[in-house]
Short mmCIF file of C-alpha atoms in Angstrom, two decimals:
data_model
loop_
_atom_site.label_atom_id
_atom_site.label_comp_id
_atom_site.label_asym_id
_atom_site.label_seq_id
_atom_site.Cartn_x
_atom_site.Cartn_y
_atom_site.Cartn_z
CA MET A 1 53.19 -11.73 8.95
CA ALA A 2 51.68 -11.80 5.50
CA SER A 3 49.09 -9.08 4.69
CA LEU A 4 46.02 -9.66 2.54
CA PRO A 5 45.90 -8.07 -0.84
CA ALA A 6 44.04 -4.79 -0.88
CA GLN A 7 40.56 -5.03 -2.24
CA THR A 8 39.88 -3.06 -5.34
CA LEU A 9 36.97 -0.68 -4.96
CA PHE A 10 35.11 1.04 -7.74
CA THR A 11 33.27 4.32 -7.86
CA PRO A 12 29.58 4.32 -9.02
CA GLU A 13 30.80 5.96 -12.25
CA GLU A 14 33.40 3.28 -12.85
CA TYR A 15 30.71 0.63 -12.19
CA ILE A 16 28.21 2.07 -14.69
CA THR A 17 30.82 2.51 -17.35
CA GLN A 18 31.92 -1.11 -16.93
CA GLU A 19 28.36 -2.44 -16.63
CA ARG A 20 27.20 -0.87 -19.85
CA LYS A 21 30.01 -2.73 -21.72
CA ALA A 22 29.67 -5.99 -19.86
CA LEU A 23 28.27 -9.22 -21.31
CA TYR A 24 26.75 -10.29 -17.94
CA LYS A 25 24.95 -8.30 -15.26
CA SER A 26 26.55 -7.30 -12.01
CA GLU A 27 25.19 -5.35 -8.95
CA TYR A 28 27.04 -2.63 -7.08
CA LEU A 29 27.20 -1.82 -3.40
CA ASP A 30 29.58 0.60 -1.64
CA GLY A 31 32.53 0.16 -4.00
CA GLN A 32 32.18 -3.53 -4.67
CA ILE A 33 30.85 -5.18 -7.83
CA PHE A 34 28.92 -8.54 -7.47
CA ALA A 35 28.41 -10.77 -10.58
CA MET A 36 24.82 -12.17 -10.73
CA SER A 37 24.29 -15.88 -11.21
CA GLY A 38 21.77 -17.48 -13.49
CA ALA A 39 18.22 -18.11 -12.26
CA SER A 40 16.46 -21.49 -11.59
CA ARG A 41 13.50 -22.58 -13.33
CA ALA A 42 11.24 -21.75 -10.44
CA HIS A 43 12.78 -18.22 -10.19
CA SER A 44 12.34 -17.56 -13.78
CA LEU A 45 8.64 -18.80 -13.82
CA ILE A 46 7.71 -16.79 -10.70
CA THR A 47 9.30 -13.65 -12.12
CA SER A 48 7.46 -14.12 -15.50
CA ASN A 49 4.10 -14.88 -13.72
CA ILE A 50 4.28 -11.75 -11.60
CA SER A 51 5.50 -9.53 -14.47
CA ASN A 52 2.83 -10.85 -16.92
CA ARG A 53 -0.03 -10.47 -14.30
CA LEU A 54 1.05 -6.87 -13.53
CA TYR A 55 1.53 -5.93 -17.17
CA ASN A 56 -1.96 -7.20 -18.12
CA GLN A 57 -3.57 -5.20 -15.31
CA LEU A 58 -1.59 -2.04 -15.91
CA MET A 59 -1.58 -1.93 -19.76
CA GLU A 60 -4.13 0.86 -19.93
CA SER A 61 -2.53 2.92 -17.17
CA ASP A 62 0.47 5.15 -16.94
CA CYS A 63 2.57 2.51 -15.26
CA GLU A 64 5.17 0.39 -16.80
CA VAL A 65 6.43 -3.06 -15.72
CA HIS A 66 10.05 -4.21 -16.06
CA SER A 67 11.67 -7.44 -15.29
CA SER A 68 15.19 -8.22 -14.21
CA ASP A 69 16.99 -6.25 -16.95
CA MET A 70 16.05 -2.78 -15.57
CA ARG A 71 18.70 -1.57 -13.17
CA VAL A 72 17.53 0.45 -10.08
CA GLN A 73 19.56 2.97 -8.13
CA PRO A 74 18.11 3.15 -4.68
CA SER A 75 20.89 5.04 -2.99
CA PRO A 76 24.17 6.84 -4.11
CA ILE A 77 26.14 3.70 -3.29
CA ALA A 78 23.98 1.04 -4.73
CA TYR A 79 22.78 -0.34 -8.07
CA PHE A 80 20.47 -3.42 -8.12
CA TYR A 81 18.59 -5.46 -10.71
CA SER A 82 15.24 -6.14 -9.20
CA ASP A 83 13.29 -9.23 -10.37
CA VAL A 84 10.24 -7.12 -11.16
CA VAL A 85 9.84 -3.37 -10.86
CA VAL A 86 6.92 -1.04 -11.63
CA ALA A 87 7.12 2.71 -12.25
CA CYS A 88 4.12 4.97 -12.74
CA GLY A 89 3.74 8.42 -14.03
CA GLU A 90 6.80 9.88 -15.59
CA PRO A 91 9.76 7.38 -15.00
CA ARG A 92 12.95 9.17 -13.92
CA PHE A 93 16.35 7.84 -14.98
CA GLU A 94 19.86 8.39 -13.85
CA ASP A 95 20.90 9.79 -17.31
CA ASP A 96 19.90 9.87 -20.98
CA VAL A 97 20.84 6.18 -21.43
CA PHE A 98 17.59 5.35 -19.75
CA ASP A 99 18.77 2.09 -18.18
CA THR A 100 18.83 3.08 -14.53
CA LEU A 101 15.44 3.76 -12.93
CA LEU A 102 15.28 6.14 -9.98
CA ASN A 103 11.59 6.16 -9.06
CA PRO A 104 10.01 2.62 -8.78
CA ILE A 105 6.83 2.32 -6.93
CA VAL A 106 6.82 -1.48 -6.64
CA ILE A 107 9.83 -3.84 -6.38
CA VAL A 108 9.62 -7.62 -6.27
CA GLU A 109 12.60 -9.89 -5.30
CA VAL A 110 12.33 -13.65 -5.77
CA LEU A 111 14.40 -15.25 -3.04
CA SER A 112 17.33 -17.55 -3.72
CA PRO A 113 18.99 -19.58 -0.96
CA SER A 114 22.11 -17.51 -1.37
CA THR A 115 20.50 -14.14 -1.53
CA ALA A 116 17.44 -14.35 0.84
CA ALA A 117 19.06 -12.66 3.86
CA TYR A 118 20.69 -10.11 1.57
CA ASP A 119 17.38 -9.22 -0.08
CA ARG A 120 15.55 -9.04 3.23
CA GLU A 121 18.10 -6.83 5.05
CA GLU A 122 20.86 -5.03 3.08
CA LYS A 123 18.87 -4.59 -0.18
CA PHE A 124 15.75 -3.52 1.63
CA SER A 125 17.69 -0.97 3.73
CA HIS A 126 18.78 0.67 0.44
CA TYR A 127 15.37 0.33 -1.29
CA LYS A 128 13.70 2.11 1.65
CA GLN A 129 15.63 5.22 0.68
CA LEU A 130 13.44 5.50 -2.49
CA THR A 131 10.84 8.02 -1.53
CA SER A 132 8.72 6.70 -4.52
CA LEU A 133 8.66 3.11 -3.29
CA GLN A 134 5.34 2.04 -1.77
CA ASP A 135 5.55 -1.87 -1.91
CA TYR A 136 8.44 -4.28 -1.47
CA ILE A 137 7.55 -8.00 -2.17
CA LEU A 138 9.69 -10.99 -1.37
CA VAL A 139 8.62 -14.37 -2.88
CA SER A 140 9.97 -17.80 -1.91
CA GLN A 141 10.80 -20.21 -4.63
CA TYR A 142 10.04 -23.38 -2.72
CA LYS A 143 6.89 -22.89 -0.81
CA PHE A 144 3.77 -20.72 -0.90
CA CYS A 145 5.21 -17.74 0.95
CA VAL A 146 5.02 -14.06 -0.18
CA GLU A 147 6.04 -11.29 2.11
CA HIS A 148 4.61 -7.91 1.47
CA TYR A 149 6.20 -4.73 3.00
CA CYS A 150 3.82 -1.77 2.38
CA ARG A 151 4.88 1.77 3.26
CA GLN A 152 2.44 3.38 5.68
CA ASP A 153 3.65 6.97 6.35
CA ARG A 154 7.16 6.38 7.80
CA GLN A 155 6.69 2.77 8.77
CA TRP A 156 6.68 -0.39 6.75
CA GLU A 157 3.79 -2.78 7.40
CA HIS A 158 4.59 -6.46 6.91
CA THR A 159 2.13 -9.10 5.80
CA GLU A 160 2.77 -12.78 4.89
CA PHE A 161 0.63 -14.81 2.53
CA ARG A 162 0.98 -18.70 2.64
CA ALA A 163 -2.11 -20.31 0.94
CA PRO A 164 -2.61 -20.62 -2.81
CA GLU A 165 -5.93 -18.81 -2.53
CA ASP A 166 -4.42 -15.80 -0.75
CA VAL A 167 -4.37 -12.65 -2.80
CA LEU A 168 -1.67 -10.00 -2.76
CA THR A 169 -3.27 -6.55 -3.08
CA LEU A 170 -1.09 -3.68 -4.25
CA THR A 171 -3.17 -0.65 -3.60
CA SER A 172 -0.45 1.71 -4.83
CA ILE A 173 -0.97 0.50 -8.38
CA GLY A 174 -4.43 -0.93 -8.13
CA CYS A 175 -3.43 -4.61 -8.80
CA LYS A 176 -4.22 -7.98 -7.19
CA ILE A 177 -2.37 -11.32 -7.72
CA SER A 178 -3.23 -14.58 -6.25
CA LEU A 179 -0.50 -16.86 -5.02
CA ARG A 180 -1.97 -19.62 -7.34
CA ASP A 181 -1.11 -17.21 -10.20
CA ILE A 182 2.36 -16.35 -8.73
CA TYR A 183 3.28 -20.00 -8.38
CA MET A 184 1.68 -21.27 -11.72
CA ARG A 185 3.79 -24.19 -13.11
CA VAL A 186 6.14 -24.02 -10.21
CA ILE A 187 6.69 -27.24 -8.14
CA VAL A 188 6.00 -26.19 -4.59
CA THR A 189 7.04 -28.15 -1.50
CA GLU A 190 6.01 -27.15 2.05
CA SER A 191 9.44 -28.07 3.46
CA ARG A 192 12.72 -27.90 1.69
CA GLY A 193 15.66 -28.19 4.21
CA GLY A 194 17.93 -25.11 4.39
CA HIS A 195 15.91 -23.00 1.96
CA PRO A 196 13.95 -19.76 3.00
#
């Protein structure tokens, strides 16, 4: 009986060393490295729309907004690139390279068909370990649908927004964004088979 080849596992230190030299971004989870694929037009527009709206509202505050190039370490065995991340006060980083954020207060993930379940379950389970995190937002690319998970003591309250006039309120950073602004220039359909 033939055996399967052993899978190569990497330590977090090996991942970081490799990632800092890489030409393309990869995420890390429990010894495995996952290459990230390119984003669709809708994904890119939604990410930019949210990042720009938050930046404009926070530019006079002590908060900073980062888009998908800022790596986040939510747990000792995970490194992710969130689509939009907000840190307030003094940002904390893993080391003096300042490219791995440890204390985000808001994280936004724009859902792709291939990553929706992963973002909702596996990633969120690690993000929950961040004591700083107050808001986790999931945004569909294909229909007006924004899911907001807001930390309430030890529980996460879940709210969905599905109309263009709905407004997402992020009390933790004092910001509001309408779905109309989130989906600006994005072609939205109410039903797209097989997509979240």
